[in-house]
mmCIF file of C-alpha atoms in Angstrom:
data_model
loop_
_atom_site.group_PDB
_atom_site.id
_atom_site.type_symbol
_atom_site.label_atom_id
_atom_site.label_comp_id
_atom_site.label_asym_id
_atom_site.label_seq_id
_atom_site.Cartn_x
_atom_site.Cartn_y
_atom_site.Cartn_z
ATOM 1 C CA UNK W 35 77.625 142.662 90.723
ATOM 2 C CA UNK W 36 81.145 142.772 92.203
ATOM 3 C CA UNK W 37 83.701 139.994 91.906
ATOM 4 C CA UNK W 38 83.609 139.593 95.697
ATOM 5 C CA UNK W 39 79.837 139.079 95.673
ATOM 6 C CA UNK W 40 80.213 136.566 92.855
ATOM 7 C CA UNK W 41 82.808 134.663 94.900
ATOM 8 C CA UNK W 42 80.528 134.591 97.959
ATOM 9 C CA UNK W 43 77.604 133.158 95.979
ATOM 10 C CA UNK W 44 79.845 130.624 94.217
ATOM 11 C CA UNK W 45 81.328 129.519 97.553
ATOM 12 C CA UNK W 46 77.761 128.876 98.683
ATOM 13 C CA UNK W 47 77.142 126.781 95.564
ATOM 14 C CA UNK W 48 80.299 124.740 96.251
ATOM 15 C CA UNK W 49 79.152 124.157 99.823
ATOM 16 C CA UNK W 50 75.831 122.883 98.472
ATOM 17 C CA UNK W 51 77.594 120.588 95.979
ATOM 18 C CA UNK W 52 79.570 119.063 98.836
ATOM 19 C CA UNK W 53 76.311 117.767 100.339
ATOM 20 C CA UNK W 54 76.253 115.154 97.596
ATOM 21 C CA UNK W 55 79.775 113.868 98.194
ATOM 22 C CA UNK W 56 78.541 110.455 99.437
ATOM 23 C CA UNK W 57 75.672 109.879 97.000
ATOM 24 C CA UNK W 58 76.206 111.248 93.463
ATOM 25 C CA UNK W 59 78.660 108.681 92.144
ATOM 26 C CA UNK W 60 79.472 108.278 89.266
ATOM 27 C CA UNK W 61 78.144 111.752 88.504
ATOM 28 C CA UNK W 62 80.012 114.883 89.613
ATOM 29 C CA UNK W 63 78.947 116.826 92.702
ATOM 30 C CA UNK W 64 77.252 120.026 91.565
ATOM 31 C CA UNK W 65 75.607 122.913 93.388
ATOM 32 C CA UNK W 66 73.604 125.888 92.098
ATOM 33 C CA UNK W 67 72.588 129.207 93.631
ATOM 34 C CA UNK W 68 70.149 131.548 91.865
ATOM 35 C CA UNK W 69 70.408 135.247 92.714
ATOM 36 C CA UNK W 70 68.000 138.035 91.759
ATOM 37 C CA UNK W 71 68.374 141.660 92.812
ATOM 38 C CA UNK W 72 71.412 140.705 94.928
ATOM 39 C CA UNK W 73 69.351 138.201 96.911
ATOM 40 C CA UNK W 74 69.446 134.400 96.864
ATOM 41 C CA UNK W 75 66.024 133.235 95.679
ATOM 42 C CA UNK W 76 66.780 129.517 95.313
ATOM 43 C CA UNK W 77 69.439 126.864 95.622
ATOM 44 C CA UNK W 78 69.865 123.214 94.758
ATOM 45 C CA UNK W 79 72.388 120.425 94.488
ATOM 46 C CA UNK W 80 72.625 117.113 92.678
ATOM 47 C CA UNK W 81 71.748 114.456 95.227
ATOM 48 C CA UNK W 82 71.845 111.161 93.355
ATOM 49 C CA UNK W 83 72.408 109.729 89.882
ATOM 50 C CA UNK W 84 69.172 109.717 87.890
ATOM 51 C CA UNK W 85 67.628 112.478 89.978
ATOM 52 C CA UNK W 86 67.418 116.161 89.108
ATOM 53 C CA UNK W 87 70.578 118.134 88.434
ATOM 54 C CA UNK W 88 71.442 121.070 90.659
ATOM 55 C CA UNK W 89 70.253 123.729 88.197
ATOM 56 C CA UNK W 90 66.850 122.095 87.656
ATOM 57 C CA UNK W 91 66.238 121.664 91.391
ATOM 58 C CA UNK W 92 67.193 125.296 92.028
ATOM 59 C CA UNK W 93 64.895 126.510 89.245
ATOM 60 C CA UNK W 94 62.013 124.476 90.677
ATOM 61 C CA UNK W 95 62.517 126.331 93.972
ATOM 62 C CA UNK W 96 63.003 129.754 92.398
ATOM 63 C CA UNK W 97 59.566 130.807 91.209
ATOM 64 C CA UNK W 98 60.130 133.682 88.760
ATOM 65 C CA UNK W 99 63.840 133.496 87.839
ATOM 66 C CA UNK W 100 63.688 135.795 84.830
ATOM 67 C CA UNK W 101 66.594 138.222 84.784
ATOM 68 C CA UNK W 102 68.416 136.305 87.533
ATOM 69 C CA UNK W 103 72.010 135.061 87.771
ATOM 70 C CA UNK W 104 72.788 131.359 88.247
ATOM 71 C CA UNK W 105 76.006 130.301 89.991
ATOM 72 C CA UNK W 106 76.889 126.715 89.067
ATOM 73 C CA UNK W 107 79.907 124.668 90.175
ATOM 74 C CA UNK W 108 80.216 122.904 86.796
ATOM 75 C CA UNK W 109 79.197 123.752 83.247
ATOM 76 C CA UNK W 110 75.453 123.034 82.758
ATOM 77 C CA UNK W 111 74.926 119.894 80.693
ATOM 78 C CA UNK W 112 73.806 120.217 77.074
ATOM 79 C CA UNK W 113 72.800 116.628 76.291
ATOM 80 C CA UNK W 114 69.867 114.358 77.049
ATOM 81 C CA UNK W 115 70.979 111.717 79.553
ATOM 82 C CA UNK W 116 68.839 110.416 82.409
ATOM 83 C CA UNK W 117 67.614 114.005 82.749
ATOM 84 C CA UNK W 118 66.993 116.811 80.191
ATOM 85 C CA UNK W 119 69.730 119.377 79.388
ATOM 86 C CA UNK W 120 70.235 121.921 82.166
ATOM 87 C CA UNK W 121 71.324 124.697 79.810
ATOM 88 C CA UNK W 122 67.912 124.594 78.108
ATOM 89 C CA UNK W 123 66.149 124.782 81.471
ATOM 90 C CA UNK W 124 68.175 127.884 82.370
ATOM 91 C CA UNK W 125 67.352 129.528 79.030
ATOM 92 C CA UNK W 126 63.640 128.755 79.308
ATOM 93 C CA UNK W 127 63.557 130.150 82.858
ATOM 94 C CA UNK W 128 64.853 133.497 81.592
ATOM 95 C CA UNK W 129 68.205 133.381 83.372
ATOM 96 C CA UNK W 130 70.262 136.279 81.984
ATOM 97 C CA UNK W 131 73.684 135.515 83.475
ATOM 98 C CA UNK W 132 75.412 132.221 84.311
ATOM 99 C CA UNK W 133 78.643 132.052 86.319
ATOM 100 C CA UNK W 134 80.392 128.674 86.345
ATOM 101 C CA UNK W 135 83.605 127.461 87.954
ATOM 102 C CA UNK W 136 84.844 125.420 85.007
ATOM 103 C CA UNK W 137 84.017 123.728 81.742
ATOM 104 C CA UNK W 138 82.743 120.170 82.076
ATOM 105 C CA UNK W 139 85.534 117.724 81.061
ATOM 106 C CA UNK W 140 82.923 115.183 79.965
ATOM 107 C CA UNK W 141 83.270 114.904 76.146
ATOM 108 C CA UNK W 142 79.443 114.833 75.922
ATOM 109 C CA UNK W 143 79.399 118.404 77.280
ATOM 110 C CA UNK W 144 82.889 119.941 76.885
ATOM 111 C CA UNK W 145 81.879 123.553 76.293
ATOM 112 C CA UNK W 146 78.665 122.872 74.373
ATOM 113 C CA UNK W 147 76.502 123.936 77.324
ATOM 114 C CA UNK W 148 78.274 127.285 77.571
ATOM 115 C CA UNK W 149 78.033 127.723 73.824
ATOM 116 C CA UNK W 150 74.271 127.103 73.826
ATOM 117 C CA UNK W 151 73.793 129.615 76.645
ATOM 118 C CA UNK W 152 75.774 132.294 74.823
ATOM 119 C CA UNK W 153 73.920 131.609 71.593
ATOM 120 C CA UNK W 154 70.647 132.207 73.447
ATOM 121 C CA UNK W 155 71.887 135.597 74.641
ATOM 122 C CA UNK W 156 72.840 134.554 78.163
ATOM 123 C CA UNK W 157 75.931 136.256 79.577
ATOM 124 C CA UNK W 158 78.369 133.519 80.587
ATOM 125 C CA UNK W 159 81.463 133.774 82.817
ATOM 126 C CA UNK W 160 83.744 130.818 83.512
ATOM 127 C CA UNK W 161 86.660 130.203 85.883
ATOM 128 C CA UNK W 162 85.519 131.551 89.275
ATOM 129 C CA UNK W 163 86.860 129.387 92.167
ATOM 130 C CA UNK W 164 87.895 126.712 89.674
ATOM 131 C CA UNK W 165 90.470 125.100 91.965
ATOM 132 C CA UNK W 166 87.848 124.581 94.668
ATOM 133 C CA UNK W 167 85.520 123.000 92.143
ATOM 134 C CA UNK W 168 88.256 120.728 90.793
ATOM 135 C CA UNK W 169 89.046 119.519 94.330
ATOM 136 C CA UNK W 170 85.369 118.713 94.828
ATOM 137 C CA UNK W 171 85.249 116.493 91.723
ATOM 138 C CA UNK W 172 88.867 115.418 91.359
ATOM 139 C CA UNK W 173 87.949 111.793 90.591
ATOM 140 C CA UNK W 174 85.355 112.609 87.946
ATOM 141 C CA UNK W 175 87.654 115.184 86.331
ATOM 142 C CA UNK W 176 90.675 112.868 86.265
ATOM 143 C CA UNK W 177 88.601 110.050 84.778
ATOM 144 C CA UNK W 178 87.321 112.326 82.027
ATOM 145 C CA UNK W 179 90.713 113.885 81.310
ATOM 146 C CA UNK W 180 93.014 110.844 81.597
ATOM 147 C CA UNK W 181 90.871 107.707 81.494
ATOM 148 C CA UNK W 182 91.992 106.748 85.002
ATOM 149 C CA UNK W 183 90.408 107.235 88.433
ATOM 150 C CA UNK W 184 91.791 109.277 91.314
ATOM 151 C CA UNK W 185 93.663 106.911 93.638
ATOM 152 C CA UNK W 186 94.046 107.344 97.403
ATOM 153 C CA UNK W 187 96.030 104.887 99.496
ATOM 154 C CA UNK W 188 95.246 104.758 103.208
ATOM 155 C CA UNK W 189 97.720 103.272 105.664
ATOM 156 C CA UNK W 190 98.003 103.124 109.454
ATOM 157 C CA UNK W 191 101.247 102.814 111.353
ATOM 158 C CA UNK W 192 102.825 103.051 114.775
ATOM 159 C CA UNK W 193 105.286 105.778 115.752
ATOM 160 C CA UNK W 194 108.100 103.426 114.692
ATOM 161 C CA UNK W 195 106.570 102.879 111.247
ATOM 162 C CA UNK W 196 105.006 99.442 111.753
ATOM 163 C CA UNK W 197 101.656 98.453 110.241
ATOM 164 C CA UNK W 198 101.228 95.160 112.107
ATOM 165 C CA UNK W 199 102.969 92.706 114.392
ATOM 166 C CA UNK W 200 105.139 90.015 112.795
ATOM 167 C CA UNK W 201 102.161 87.632 113.120
ATOM 168 C CA UNK W 202 100.018 89.999 111.049
ATOM 169 C CA UNK W 203 97.950 91.193 114.009
ATOM 170 C CA UNK W 204 96.965 94.816 113.353
ATOM 171 C CA UNK W 205 93.699 95.568 115.190
ATOM 172 C CA UNK W 206 93.810 98.258 116.289
ATOM 173 C CA UNK W 207 96.866 100.462 115.803
ATOM 174 C CA UNK W 208 94.948 103.715 115.485
ATOM 175 C CA UNK W 209 92.131 105.274 117.497
ATOM 176 C CA UNK W 210 88.332 105.142 117.027
ATOM 177 C CA UNK W 211 88.526 108.758 115.816
ATOM 178 C CA UNK W 212 90.918 107.800 113.008
ATOM 179 C CA UNK W 213 88.796 104.796 112.067
ATOM 180 C CA UNK W 214 85.708 107.026 111.819
ATOM 181 C CA UNK W 215 87.686 109.364 109.541
ATOM 182 C CA UNK W 216 88.567 106.372 107.354
ATOM 183 C CA UNK W 217 84.889 105.477 107.006
ATOM 184 C CA UNK W 218 84.175 108.998 105.768
ATOM 185 C CA UNK W 219 86.962 108.560 103.216
ATOM 186 C CA UNK W 220 85.458 105.238 102.186
ATOM 187 C CA UNK W 221 82.042 106.863 101.797
ATOM 188 C CA UNK W 222 83.311 109.442 99.295
ATOM 189 C CA UNK W 223 85.135 106.793 97.261
ATOM 190 C CA UNK W 224 83.705 104.790 94.364
ATOM 191 C CA UNK W 225 85.803 101.713 95.121
ATOM 192 C CA UNK W 226 87.687 100.198 98.019
ATOM 193 C CA UNK W 227 90.528 98.156 96.556
ATOM 194 C CA UNK W 228 92.665 95.563 98.282
ATOM 195 C CA UNK W 229 94.939 92.633 97.453
ATOM 196 C CA UNK W 230 94.225 88.947 97.979
ATOM 197 C CA UNK W 231 96.834 88.730 100.759
ATOM 198 C CA UNK W 232 94.833 91.205 102.840
ATOM 199 C CA UNK W 233 91.643 89.199 102.236
ATOM 200 C CA UNK W 234 93.310 85.949 103.278
ATOM 201 C CA UNK W 235 94.894 87.511 106.375
ATOM 202 C CA UNK W 236 92.043 89.732 107.642
ATOM 203 C CA UNK W 237 88.808 88.727 105.837
ATOM 204 C CA UNK W 238 87.790 92.423 105.719
ATOM 205 C CA UNK W 239 84.278 93.763 105.055
ATOM 206 C CA UNK W 240 85.480 96.830 103.090
ATOM 207 C CA UNK W 241 82.193 98.646 103.599
ATOM 208 C CA UNK W 242 81.110 101.986 105.061
ATOM 209 C CA UNK W 243 79.781 102.044 108.597
ATOM 210 C CA UNK W 244 78.529 105.542 109.415
ATOM 211 C CA UNK W 245 75.467 106.252 111.537
ATOM 212 C CA UNK W 246 72.680 108.580 110.405
ATOM 213 C CA UNK W 247 74.425 109.442 107.113
ATOM 214 C CA UNK W 248 73.099 108.355 103.721
ATOM 215 C CA UNK W 249 75.856 106.806 101.618
ATOM 216 C CA UNK W 250 76.233 104.745 98.478
ATOM 217 C CA UNK W 251 78.269 101.710 99.481
ATOM 218 C CA UNK W 252 81.475 101.680 97.410
ATOM 219 C CA UNK W 253 82.265 98.766 95.136
ATOM 220 C CA UNK W 254 84.710 96.303 96.686
ATOM 221 C CA UNK W 255 87.583 95.256 94.411
ATOM 222 C CA UNK W 256 90.035 92.447 95.131
ATOM 223 C CA UNK W 257 93.195 91.993 93.052
ATOM 224 C CA UNK W 258 93.689 88.248 92.871
ATOM 225 C CA UNK W 259 96.042 87.204 90.080
ATOM 226 C CA UNK W 260 95.782 83.432 90.674
ATOM 227 C CA UNK W 261 92.227 83.299 92.115
ATOM 228 C CA UNK W 262 92.822 82.345 95.718
ATOM 229 C CA UNK W 263 89.691 84.224 96.857
ATOM 230 C CA UNK W 264 87.675 81.987 99.227
ATOM 231 C CA UNK W 265 83.964 81.661 98.484
ATOM 232 C CA UNK W 266 83.418 82.084 102.233
ATOM 233 C CA UNK W 267 84.893 85.614 102.271
ATOM 234 C CA UNK W 268 82.840 87.951 104.461
ATOM 235 C CA UNK W 269 82.518 90.643 101.793
ATOM 236 C CA UNK W 270 80.709 88.264 99.413
ATOM 237 C CA UNK W 271 77.819 88.036 101.877
ATOM 238 C CA UNK W 272 77.395 91.798 102.223
ATOM 239 C CA UNK W 273 75.085 94.037 100.159
ATOM 240 C CA UNK W 274 76.691 95.709 97.154
ATOM 241 C CA UNK W 275 79.135 94.639 94.461
ATOM 242 C CA UNK W 276 82.381 92.719 94.896
ATOM 243 C CA UNK W 277 84.685 92.584 91.864
ATOM 244 C CA UNK W 278 87.505 90.061 91.710
ATOM 245 C CA UNK W 279 90.126 91.011 89.124
ATOM 246 C CA UNK W 280 92.390 88.230 87.949
ATOM 247 C CA UNK W 281 94.596 87.070 85.100
ATOM 248 C CA UNK W 282 93.485 83.450 85.558
ATOM 249 C CA UNK W 283 91.161 82.156 82.843
ATOM 250 C CA UNK W 284 90.426 78.850 84.615
ATOM 251 C CA UNK W 285 86.606 78.603 84.627
ATOM 252 C CA UNK W 286 86.665 75.986 87.388
ATOM 253 C CA UNK W 287 88.159 78.649 89.665
ATOM 254 C CA UNK W 288 85.979 81.493 88.436
ATOM 255 C CA UNK W 289 82.573 79.767 88.562
ATOM 256 C CA UNK W 290 82.404 79.075 92.340
ATOM 257 C CA UNK W 291 83.191 82.742 93.024
ATOM 258 C CA UNK W 292 80.537 83.896 90.578
ATOM 259 C CA UNK W 293 78.008 81.601 92.255
ATOM 260 C CA UNK W 294 79.036 83.080 95.628
ATOM 261 C CA UNK W 295 78.162 86.562 94.379
ATOM 262 C CA UNK W 296 81.443 87.916 93.012
ATOM 263 C CA UNK W 297 81.884 89.521 89.601
ATOM 264 C CA UNK W 298 85.053 88.065 88.091
ATOM 265 C CA UNK W 299 86.992 89.877 85.374
ATOM 266 C CA UNK W 300 90.116 88.639 83.619
ATOM 267 C CA UNK W 301 92.596 91.428 82.837
ATOM 268 C CA UNK W 302 96.021 91.575 81.151
ATOM 269 C CA UNK W 303 98.987 90.287 83.110
ATOM 270 C CA UNK W 304 102.587 91.344 83.512
ATOM 271 C CA UNK W 305 105.095 88.711 84.674
ATOM 272 C CA UNK W 306 102.245 86.503 85.844
ATOM 273 C CA UNK W 307 100.536 89.229 87.898
ATOM 274 C CA UNK W 308 97.832 91.736 87.169
ATOM 275 C CA UNK W 309 99.049 94.788 85.295
ATOM 276 C CA UNK W 310 98.074 97.585 87.686
ATOM 277 C CA UNK W 311 97.971 100.185 84.935
ATOM 278 C CA UNK W 312 95.384 98.036 83.137
ATOM 279 C CA UNK W 313 93.484 97.677 86.411
ATOM 280 C CA UNK W 314 93.110 101.459 86.681
ATOM 281 C CA UNK W 315 92.041 101.795 83.042
ATOM 282 C CA UNK W 316 89.475 99.032 83.563
ATOM 283 C CA UNK W 317 88.038 100.692 86.674
ATOM 284 C CA UNK W 318 87.667 104.018 84.870
ATOM 285 C CA UNK W 319 85.716 102.250 82.113
ATOM 286 C CA UNK W 320 83.426 100.984 84.873
ATOM 287 C CA UNK W 321 82.674 104.661 85.685
ATOM 288 C CA UNK W 322 84.808 104.570 88.824
ATOM 289 C CA UNK W 323 85.853 108.076 89.853
ATOM 290 C CA UNK W 324 87.858 107.491 93.028
ATOM 291 C CA UNK W 325 89.677 104.413 94.290
ATOM 292 C CA UNK W 326 90.610 103.998 97.931
ATOM 293 C CA UNK W 327 93.382 101.469 98.438
ATOM 294 C CA UNK W 328 93.453 99.563 101.724
ATOM 295 C CA UNK W 329 96.194 97.047 101.231
ATOM 296 C CA UNK W 330 99.502 95.755 102.511
ATOM 297 C CA UNK W 331 103.130 96.523 101.819
ATOM 298 C CA UNK W 332 103.418 94.435 98.640
ATOM 299 C CA UNK W 333 100.620 96.103 96.670
ATOM 300 C CA UNK W 334 101.432 99.583 97.995
ATOM 301 C CA UNK W 335 105.063 99.139 96.957
ATOM 302 C CA UNK W 336 104.109 98.403 93.349
ATOM 303 C CA UNK W 337 101.629 101.279 93.281
ATOM 304 C CA UNK W 338 104.349 103.603 94.585
ATOM 305 C CA UNK W 339 106.898 102.422 92.038
ATOM 306 C CA UNK W 340 104.391 102.806 89.182
ATOM 307 C CA UNK W 341 103.322 106.252 90.440
ATOM 308 C CA UNK W 342 99.651 105.260 90.356
ATOM 309 C CA UNK W 343 98.643 106.887 93.662
ATOM 310 C CA UNK W 344 97.488 110.512 93.781
ATOM 311 C CA UNK W 345 97.216 110.824 97.576
ATOM 312 C CA UNK W 346 99.006 108.882 100.287
ATOM 313 C CA UNK W 347 97.180 109.153 103.619
ATOM 314 C CA UNK W 348 99.051 107.797 106.650
ATOM 315 C CA UNK W 349 97.551 107.661 110.126
ATOM 316 C CA UNK W 350 100.302 107.505 112.752
ATOM 317 C CA UNK W 351 99.441 106.341 116.250
ATOM 318 C CA UNK W 352 101.545 107.265 119.318
ATOM 319 C CA UNK W 353 102.581 103.685 120.040
ATOM 320 C CA UNK W 354 105.597 101.429 119.458
ATOM 321 C CA UNK W 355 105.274 97.968 117.879
ATOM 322 C CA UNK W 356 108.965 97.054 117.883
ATOM 323 C CA UNK W 357 111.543 95.836 115.394
ATOM 324 C CA UNK W 358 109.661 92.656 114.510
ATOM 325 C CA UNK W 359 106.656 94.540 113.161
ATOM 326 C CA UNK W 360 105.783 94.843 109.478
ATOM 327 C CA UNK W 361 106.616 98.020 107.524
ATOM 328 C CA UNK W 362 104.598 100.206 105.166
ATOM 329 C CA UNK W 363 106.471 99.099 102.038
ATOM 330 C CA UNK W 364 108.581 96.210 100.733
ATOM 331 C CA UNK W 365 111.303 98.032 98.816
ATOM 332 C CA UNK W 366 114.427 95.960 99.390
ATOM 333 C CA UNK W 367 115.952 97.285 96.156
ATOM 334 C CA UNK W 368 116.551 100.635 97.847
ATOM 335 C CA UNK W 369 120.058 100.187 99.241
ATOM 336 C CA UNK W 370 121.622 103.635 99.178
ATOM 337 C CA UNK W 371 120.425 107.114 100.077
ATOM 338 C CA UNK W 372 120.548 108.174 96.435
ATOM 339 C CA UNK W 373 117.786 105.671 95.610
ATOM 340 C CA UNK W 374 115.314 106.973 98.188
ATOM 341 C CA UNK W 375 111.818 107.867 96.974
ATOM 342 C CA UNK W 376 110.954 111.409 97.955
ATOM 343 C CA UNK W 377 107.377 112.425 98.786
ATOM 344 C CA UNK W 378 105.923 115.837 99.483
ATOM 345 C CA UNK W 379 103.880 116.620 102.588
ATOM 346 C CA UNK W 380 100.631 118.408 101.702
ATOM 347 C CA UNK W 381 99.371 118.734 105.271
ATOM 348 C CA UNK W 382 99.178 117.120 108.690
ATOM 349 C CA UNK W 383 96.473 117.233 111.319
ATOM 350 C CA UNK W 384 95.675 115.592 114.596
ATOM 351 C CA UNK W 385 92.732 113.198 114.781
ATOM 352 C CA UNK W 386 92.075 112.083 118.328
ATOM 353 C CA UNK W 387 95.461 110.952 119.656
ATOM 354 C CA UNK W 388 96.772 110.184 116.156
ATOM 355 C CA UNK W 389 98.380 112.286 113.424
ATOM 356 C CA UNK W 390 97.154 112.100 109.828
ATOM 357 C CA UNK W 391 99.734 112.793 107.126
ATOM 358 C CA UNK W 392 98.800 113.663 103.546
ATOM 359 C CA UNK W 393 101.610 112.977 101.061
ATOM 360 C CA UNK W 394 101.836 113.223 97.273
ATOM 361 C CA UNK W 395 104.547 112.029 94.906
ATOM 362 C CA UNK W 396 107.135 114.743 94.304
#
């Protein structure tokens, strides 16, 4: 089979994997296409944690797969977890060739699946469309490789760079189209993270509101160094988990929040405030792949200075809020041009009347 044909079938497998982008967390999104005599005989994708992996679902749909080629967007697992090893299922089905995008970074797999396949006489090829596969599972891969989640910060601003009026009023700067795009971003995230100042000012829900689309509601995380979180906060009454991270050990402050439905965790501090590096390490240990930050200038400024954000997403609306409005960052220490923080533009696109900018640290 030609390299071009291989690429076409793998692209199909990646498209299948993308169907699970709202529901597989904390597992990676994986797709599988089985081809026999140059014809697709079955396909499958991992839909939800605890359910069948992509390879097993495809094999169940394949009938006689002996002598076939399997295209998989991540190395087949080799260990018994909530489901049996996929590499053994491929071997037992008589698959003769397996093409994968990349080795699984999970230490429980890490090449062992490929090794088992080769040992059983299966021809294995690795590396096809790897960059596409990495983009699909960037949070899972970063967590496995670095012990930290992928972090995306979302901000909205006016044409003159204001995020709110001086009073704090901010609803709505951007359009319904941009807000719908934000909900899709929320849906593919493991966590929506904000600071206590945003909770006190806006009492946000931090949930996903998409019609006719199955999603796993992301975990809500509030950074609250001194435990000012009100027990009446809207998010505590919503389905799903709300984590309050603090460096306050006072049980009299923690207990009312726990009784209201929050999960309170005490983490290391730095100068009396939560150490954000420790926050990210903690979230990764909670099997959090991707964090979406929806916060104000103070928290975003610290995240920027500590280089903890992988993607900066800024929605700019064609409106003017004036000189009294609040800015994206609080960085008063930048006084001269030589101290400016330079970002790189990845892309821009129009969403409704707004423009969405994607930046990364340079």
